[in-house]
Short mmCIF file of C-alpha atoms in Angstrom, two decimals:
data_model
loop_
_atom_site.label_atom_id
_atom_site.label_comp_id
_atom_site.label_asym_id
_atom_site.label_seq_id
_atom_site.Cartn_x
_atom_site.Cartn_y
_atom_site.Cartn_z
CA UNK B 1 -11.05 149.20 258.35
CA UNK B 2 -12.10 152.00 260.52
CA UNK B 3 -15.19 154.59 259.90
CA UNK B 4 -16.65 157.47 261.72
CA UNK B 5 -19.79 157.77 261.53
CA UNK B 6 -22.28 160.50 262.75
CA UNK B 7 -25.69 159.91 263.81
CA UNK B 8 -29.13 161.57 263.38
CA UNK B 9 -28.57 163.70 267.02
CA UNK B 10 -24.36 164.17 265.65
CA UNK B 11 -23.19 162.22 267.89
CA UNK B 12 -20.00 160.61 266.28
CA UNK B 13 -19.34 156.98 266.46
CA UNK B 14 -16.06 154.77 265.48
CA UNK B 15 -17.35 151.18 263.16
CA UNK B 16 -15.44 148.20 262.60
CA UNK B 17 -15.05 146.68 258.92
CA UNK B 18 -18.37 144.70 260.01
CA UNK B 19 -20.10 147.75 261.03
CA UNK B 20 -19.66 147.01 264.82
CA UNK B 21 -19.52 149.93 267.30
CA UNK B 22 -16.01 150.21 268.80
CA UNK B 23 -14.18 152.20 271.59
CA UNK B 24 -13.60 155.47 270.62
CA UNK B 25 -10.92 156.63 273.12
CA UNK B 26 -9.14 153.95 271.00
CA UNK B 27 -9.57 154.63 267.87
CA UNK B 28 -8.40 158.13 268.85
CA UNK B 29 -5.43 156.50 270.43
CA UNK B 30 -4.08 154.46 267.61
CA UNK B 31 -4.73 157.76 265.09
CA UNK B 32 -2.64 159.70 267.39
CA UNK B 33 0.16 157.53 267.36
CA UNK B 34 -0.21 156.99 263.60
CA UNK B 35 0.65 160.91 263.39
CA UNK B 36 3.06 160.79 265.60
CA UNK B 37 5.33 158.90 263.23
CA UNK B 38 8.22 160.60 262.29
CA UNK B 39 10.99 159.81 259.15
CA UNK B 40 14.28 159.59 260.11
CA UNK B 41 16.14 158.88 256.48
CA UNK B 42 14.79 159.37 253.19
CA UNK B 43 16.03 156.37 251.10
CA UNK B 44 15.77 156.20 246.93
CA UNK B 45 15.18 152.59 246.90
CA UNK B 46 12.07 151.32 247.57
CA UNK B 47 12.86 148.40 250.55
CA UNK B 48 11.48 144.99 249.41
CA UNK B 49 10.39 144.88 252.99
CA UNK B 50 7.48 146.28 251.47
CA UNK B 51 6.28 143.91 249.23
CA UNK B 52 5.09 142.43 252.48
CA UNK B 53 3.72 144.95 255.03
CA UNK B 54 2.79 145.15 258.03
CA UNK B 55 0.23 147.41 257.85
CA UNK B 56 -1.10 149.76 255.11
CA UNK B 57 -3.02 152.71 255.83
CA UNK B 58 -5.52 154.84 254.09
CA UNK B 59 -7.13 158.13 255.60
CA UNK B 60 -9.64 160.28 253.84
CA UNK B 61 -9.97 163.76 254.99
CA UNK B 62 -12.39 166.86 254.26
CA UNK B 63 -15.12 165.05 253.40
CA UNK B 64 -17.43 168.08 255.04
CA UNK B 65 -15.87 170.81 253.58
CA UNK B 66 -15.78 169.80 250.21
CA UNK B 67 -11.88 169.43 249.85
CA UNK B 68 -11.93 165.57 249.82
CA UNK B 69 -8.20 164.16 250.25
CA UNK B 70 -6.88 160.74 250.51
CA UNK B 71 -3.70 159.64 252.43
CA UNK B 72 -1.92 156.15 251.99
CA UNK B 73 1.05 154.52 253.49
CA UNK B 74 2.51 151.10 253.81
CA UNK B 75 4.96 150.03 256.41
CA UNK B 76 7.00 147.09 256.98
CA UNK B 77 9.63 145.76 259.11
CA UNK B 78 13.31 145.75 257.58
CA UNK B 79 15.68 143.60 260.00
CA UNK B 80 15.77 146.13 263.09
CA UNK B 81 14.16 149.33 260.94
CA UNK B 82 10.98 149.98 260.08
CA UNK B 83 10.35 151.68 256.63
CA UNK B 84 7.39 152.91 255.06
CA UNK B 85 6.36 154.41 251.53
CA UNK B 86 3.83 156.24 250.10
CA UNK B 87 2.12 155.28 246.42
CA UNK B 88 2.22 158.94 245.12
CA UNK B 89 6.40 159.63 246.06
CA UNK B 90 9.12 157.75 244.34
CA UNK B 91 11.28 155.49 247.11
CA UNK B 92 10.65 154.92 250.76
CA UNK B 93 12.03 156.09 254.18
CA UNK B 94 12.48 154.84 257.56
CA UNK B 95 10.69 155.85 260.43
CA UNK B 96 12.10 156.78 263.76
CA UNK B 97 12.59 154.98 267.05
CA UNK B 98 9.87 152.72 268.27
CA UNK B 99 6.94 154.62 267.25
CA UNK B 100 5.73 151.77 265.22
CA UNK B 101 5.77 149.56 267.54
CA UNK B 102 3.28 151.98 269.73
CA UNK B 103 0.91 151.86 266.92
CA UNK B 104 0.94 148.05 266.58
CA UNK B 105 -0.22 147.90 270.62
CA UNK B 106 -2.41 150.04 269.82
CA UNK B 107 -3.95 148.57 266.84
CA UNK B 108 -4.41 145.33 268.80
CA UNK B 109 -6.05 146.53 271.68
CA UNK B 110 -9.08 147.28 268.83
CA UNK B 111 -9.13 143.43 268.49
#
């Protein structure tokens, strides 16, 4: 778990699960690549991949502006594919090229 948190002078500030101050440039980093997944098929099945994920994200966005909205997806690896799903749309889909491997660098370097 990742938060940002701002200060009393709003100075923003990137905590660990145990409230630990960590680098922002990579936080920012591993978001970026995050987004920059992309789907490459749309699949009806849900991949039993899944049941055991790799990772499982969950973003909460316009908490300031009143519009409060909550993001969620699970990946996994499938043999040589990665796939993914989200909770709220029936099935799954697979992502393209290595993106998600990107993310997983970047998700260690935070370690």
């Amino acid at each position: 778990m990742f938060e940002s948190t701002t200060d009393k002078e709003g100075k923003s500030t990137w905590r660990d699960g145990a409230g630990k101050v960590i680098d922002s440039a990579k936080v920012e980093d591993l978001l970026t690549k995050m987004s920059n997944l992309r789907i490459a098929t749309f699949e009806t099945r849900v991949d039993p991949a899944l049941k055991t994920p790799a990772l499982s994200a969950t973003a909460q966005f316009g908490e300031n502006k009143g519009e409060n909205r909550t993001e969620t997806v699970t990946i996994a690896r499938s043999g040589s594919s990665v796939v993914a799903s989200r909770p709220d749309e029936p099935g799954a889909f697979t992502l393209e090229g290595n993106g998600f491997d990107e993310v997983m660098k970047a998700l260690d370097s935070l370690k």
